[in-house]
Amino acid sequence: MHDLVIFDCDGVLVDSEFISNQALADSLARYGLHMTATECISIFMGLTTEDCAKKAQEMGVSLPIGWVDQVEAETDDRLRAGVPVIAGVPKLLACLDAIGLPYCVASNGTPAKMKITLGQNGLWDRFEPAMFSAYALGVAKPDPALFQAAAQHFGATNPVVIEDSLSGVTAAMRANMRCLAYAPHGGGEKLTDLGAELFTDMAELPRLLGI
């Protein structure tokens, strides 16, 4: 039996990936790198904004000083307009609460961004007491330290990670943690290649967790 469930935030708890990556695509286009939001998801999903900047610069774009703060502010503005919760998440969390199984969020996103996305869906109060952000801890996925910090906080010896990105799955594997990869729209082969177990519906999680 697992003693902790560690959730990623974007794309796992809230359906924010397309909105965030459209903001990223629009920003990069202003500096000459033209991509669709879908292309951005395939390249930048799961990365910190700083790592997005590094990768974009490796692709040949020149970004100004302050670009990270700029694109994060633009993204937050779009997210404030409305981000839906992933279908099945409220019921799943209620199930975990009912059996007393602890859970938390560990994300490469900023605490401010998570407050926007989780807050408007009634999830902020559930996760705020034990929230692990790469920006607060100074370490980001694919480094396993983010997940290890969460497990240490709860004294967990058998945690399970719920992820949807290559960097997140890689971090879980490096932490020697079981990883369930959420891929509702298919295309999860790369995640399973890394060692994750694929699922497509949050309703499947109680069975996968053995509860």
Short mmCIF file of C-alpha atoms in Angstrom, two decimals:
data_model
loop_
_atom_site.label_atom_id
_atom_site.label_comp_id
_atom_site.label_asym_id
_atom_site.label_seq_id
_atom_site.Cartn_x
_atom_site.Cartn_y
_atom_site.Cartn_z
CA MET A 1 0.00 0.00 0.00
CA HIS A 2 1.32 3.43 -0.91
CA ASP A 3 1.71 5.90 1.94
CA LEU A 4 1.77 9.12 -0.15
CA VAL A 5 0.42 10.27 -3.51
CA ILE A 6 2.50 13.01 -5.16
CA PHE A 7 0.66 14.89 -7.90
CA ASP A 8 2.11 17.08 -10.59
CA CYS A 9 -0.05 20.17 -11.07
CA ASP A 10 -0.35 21.33 -14.69
CA GLY A 11 -2.03 18.71 -16.85
CA VAL A 12 -2.65 16.40 -13.90
CA LEU A 13 -4.77 18.39 -11.45
CA VAL A 14 -5.75 21.28 -13.74
CA ASP A 15 -6.08 21.43 -17.51
CA SER A 16 -3.64 24.31 -17.95
CA GLU A 17 -1.04 22.98 -20.39
CA PHE A 18 -2.57 24.32 -23.61
CA ILE A 19 -3.29 27.76 -22.15
CA SER A 20 0.23 28.08 -20.74
CA ASN A 21 1.88 26.88 -23.94
CA GLN A 22 -0.22 29.18 -26.11
CA ALA A 23 1.07 32.08 -24.03
CA LEU A 24 4.60 30.72 -24.48
CA ALA A 25 4.13 30.33 -28.23
CA ASP A 26 2.78 33.87 -28.59
CA SER A 27 5.71 35.28 -26.62
CA LEU A 28 8.36 33.36 -28.57
CA ALA A 29 6.77 34.45 -31.85
CA ARG A 30 7.47 38.07 -30.94
CA TYR A 31 11.17 37.19 -30.93
CA GLY A 32 11.14 35.24 -34.17
CA LEU A 33 10.51 31.66 -33.06
CA HIS A 34 7.17 30.62 -34.52
CA MET A 35 5.55 27.52 -33.06
CA THR A 36 2.06 26.28 -32.32
CA ALA A 37 0.94 25.63 -28.75
CA THR A 38 0.94 21.91 -29.54
CA GLU A 39 4.55 22.10 -30.71
CA CYS A 40 5.47 23.99 -27.56
CA ILE A 41 3.86 21.27 -25.45
CA SER A 42 5.95 18.60 -27.18
CA ILE A 43 9.19 20.53 -26.55
CA PHE A 44 8.72 22.52 -23.34
CA MET A 45 6.14 20.58 -21.31
CA GLY A 46 7.26 19.94 -17.74
CA LEU A 47 10.13 22.46 -17.80
CA THR A 48 10.60 25.51 -15.61
CA THR A 49 10.31 28.84 -17.42
CA GLU A 50 14.06 29.31 -17.04
CA ASP A 51 14.67 25.97 -18.76
CA CYS A 52 12.18 26.94 -21.48
CA ALA A 53 14.27 30.05 -22.09
CA LYS A 54 17.48 28.02 -22.30
CA LYS A 55 15.96 25.57 -24.75
CA ALA A 56 14.50 28.36 -26.89
CA GLN A 57 17.90 30.05 -27.02
CA GLU A 58 19.43 26.73 -28.07
CA MET A 59 16.91 26.79 -30.92
CA GLY A 60 18.32 30.11 -32.07
CA VAL A 61 16.04 32.73 -30.54
CA SER A 62 17.47 35.74 -28.69
CA LEU A 63 15.41 36.58 -25.61
CA PRO A 64 15.73 39.82 -23.65
CA ILE A 65 16.67 40.16 -20.00
CA GLY A 66 13.48 39.85 -18.00
CA TRP A 67 11.77 37.54 -20.50
CA VAL A 68 11.08 34.88 -17.85
CA ASP A 69 9.19 37.33 -15.63
CA GLN A 70 7.40 38.71 -18.67
CA VAL A 71 6.10 35.40 -19.99
CA GLU A 72 5.17 34.17 -16.51
CA ALA A 73 3.07 37.31 -15.97
CA GLU A 74 1.39 36.90 -19.37
CA THR A 75 0.68 33.24 -18.63
CA ASP A 76 -0.78 34.01 -15.21
CA ASP A 77 -3.09 36.61 -16.76
CA ARG A 78 -4.47 34.03 -19.19
CA LEU A 79 -4.86 31.41 -16.48
CA ARG A 80 -6.88 33.84 -14.36
CA ALA A 81 -9.49 33.88 -17.13
CA GLY A 82 -10.33 30.28 -16.30
CA VAL A 83 -8.69 26.87 -16.05
CA PRO A 84 -10.81 23.72 -15.69
CA VAL A 85 -9.98 21.05 -13.17
CA ILE A 86 -9.08 17.68 -14.71
CA ALA A 87 -12.19 15.49 -14.82
CA GLY A 88 -12.34 13.07 -11.91
CA VAL A 89 -9.84 14.87 -9.68
CA PRO A 90 -12.30 16.15 -7.02
CA LYS A 91 -13.81 12.67 -6.66
CA LEU A 92 -10.35 11.11 -6.47
CA LEU A 93 -9.20 13.51 -3.75
CA ALA A 94 -12.38 12.84 -1.77
CA CYS A 95 -11.58 9.14 -2.00
CA LEU A 96 -8.05 9.71 -0.70
CA ASP A 97 -9.41 11.86 2.13
CA ALA A 98 -11.90 9.17 3.06
CA ILE A 99 -9.20 6.55 3.60
CA GLY A 100 -6.68 8.97 5.10
CA LEU A 101 -4.05 8.55 2.38
CA PRO A 102 -1.86 11.70 2.33
CA TYR A 103 -1.26 13.56 -0.91
CA CYS A 104 0.59 16.65 -2.06
CA VAL A 105 1.61 18.54 -5.18
CA ALA A 106 5.16 18.77 -6.52
CA SER A 107 5.55 21.03 -9.53
CA ASN A 108 8.10 22.89 -11.60
CA GLY A 109 5.59 25.74 -11.66
CA THR A 110 5.63 28.77 -9.40
CA PRO A 111 3.58 28.89 -6.20
CA ALA A 112 1.81 31.96 -7.60
CA LYS A 113 0.76 30.06 -10.71
CA MET A 114 -0.52 27.14 -8.65
CA LYS A 115 -2.50 29.50 -6.44
CA ILE A 116 -4.22 30.82 -9.57
CA THR A 117 -5.01 27.44 -11.11
CA LEU A 118 -5.77 25.45 -7.96
CA GLY A 119 -7.47 28.36 -6.25
CA GLN A 120 -10.15 28.87 -8.85
CA ASN A 121 -11.01 25.17 -8.67
CA GLY A 122 -11.34 24.90 -4.89
CA LEU A 123 -8.13 22.88 -4.58
CA TRP A 124 -5.72 25.42 -3.11
CA ASP A 125 -6.69 24.80 0.53
CA ARG A 126 -6.19 21.05 0.03
CA PHE A 127 -2.64 21.39 -1.27
CA GLU A 128 -1.27 24.64 0.16
CA PRO A 129 -0.15 23.12 3.52
CA ALA A 130 2.27 20.76 1.71
CA MET A 131 3.23 22.26 -1.61
CA PHE A 132 6.58 21.55 -3.25
CA SER A 133 7.60 24.00 -5.97
CA ALA A 134 10.86 23.99 -7.89
CA TYR A 135 10.97 27.75 -7.39
CA ALA A 136 10.75 27.43 -3.61
CA LEU A 137 13.14 24.48 -3.27
CA GLY A 138 15.64 25.62 -5.89
CA VAL A 139 15.64 22.27 -7.68
CA ALA A 140 13.51 21.19 -10.63
CA LYS A 141 12.46 17.99 -12.36
CA PRO A 142 14.04 15.90 -13.85
CA ASP A 143 16.13 16.16 -10.68
CA PRO A 144 14.53 13.73 -8.19
CA ALA A 145 15.08 16.02 -5.20
CA LEU A 146 11.62 17.62 -5.51
CA PHE A 147 9.88 14.27 -5.03
CA GLN A 148 12.37 13.19 -2.39
CA ALA A 149 11.66 16.35 -0.40
CA ALA A 150 7.94 15.58 -0.51
CA ALA A 151 8.46 12.00 0.66
CA GLN A 152 10.77 13.15 3.46
CA HIS A 153 8.24 15.73 4.63
CA PHE A 154 5.58 13.04 5.06
CA GLY A 155 7.96 10.34 6.24
CA ALA A 156 6.77 8.24 3.29
CA THR A 157 8.62 5.06 2.38
CA ASN A 158 6.38 3.95 -0.51
CA PRO A 159 5.16 7.03 -2.39
CA VAL A 160 3.61 7.03 -5.85
CA VAL A 161 3.94 9.87 -8.36
CA ILE A 162 1.21 11.00 -10.77
CA GLU A 163 2.82 12.71 -13.76
CA ASP A 164 2.28 13.63 -17.40
CA SER A 165 5.68 14.87 -18.62
CA LEU A 166 9.02 13.39 -19.58
CA SER A 167 10.84 15.46 -16.97
CA GLY A 168 8.41 14.41 -14.25
CA VAL A 169 8.56 10.71 -15.08
CA THR A 170 12.35 10.90 -15.27
CA ALA A 171 12.44 12.50 -11.82
CA ALA A 172 10.23 9.77 -10.39
CA MET A 173 12.39 7.03 -11.89
CA ARG A 174 15.53 8.66 -10.51
CA ALA A 175 13.87 8.79 -7.09
CA ASN A 176 13.02 5.08 -7.40
CA MET A 177 9.33 5.85 -7.06
CA ARG A 178 6.44 4.20 -8.84
CA CYS A 179 5.06 6.56 -11.47
CA LEU A 180 1.60 6.56 -13.02
CA ALA A 181 1.57 8.64 -16.20
CA TYR A 182 -1.64 10.42 -17.20
CA ALA A 183 -2.05 10.56 -20.99
CA PRO A 184 -5.75 11.11 -21.78
CA HIS A 185 -5.11 11.98 -25.41
CA GLY A 186 -2.68 9.18 -26.21
CA GLY A 187 0.96 9.61 -27.11
CA GLY A 188 2.26 8.24 -23.84
CA GLU A 189 4.73 5.78 -25.34
CA LYS A 190 7.75 7.88 -24.38
CA LEU A 191 6.51 7.96 -20.79
CA THR A 192 6.16 4.19 -20.62
CA ASP A 193 9.59 3.82 -22.23
CA LEU A 194 10.98 5.64 -19.20
CA GLY A 195 9.28 3.21 -16.84
CA ALA A 196 5.90 4.80 -16.06
CA GLU A 197 2.57 2.97 -16.02
CA LEU A 198 0.11 4.63 -18.39
CA PHE A 199 -3.50 5.52 -17.65
CA THR A 200 -6.03 7.71 -19.46
CA ASP A 201 -8.79 8.47 -16.95
CA MET A 202 -8.58 9.65 -13.33
CA ALA A 203 -11.34 7.16 -12.53
CA GLU A 204 -8.73 4.43 -13.05
CA LEU A 205 -6.50 5.65 -10.23
CA PRO A 206 -8.23 4.06 -7.21
CA ARG A 207 -7.78 0.63 -8.82
CA LEU A 208 -4.18 1.38 -9.79
CA LEU A 209 -3.46 2.58 -6.27
CA GLY A 210 -5.06 -0.50 -4.76
CA ILE A 211 -7.70 1.39 -2.81
#
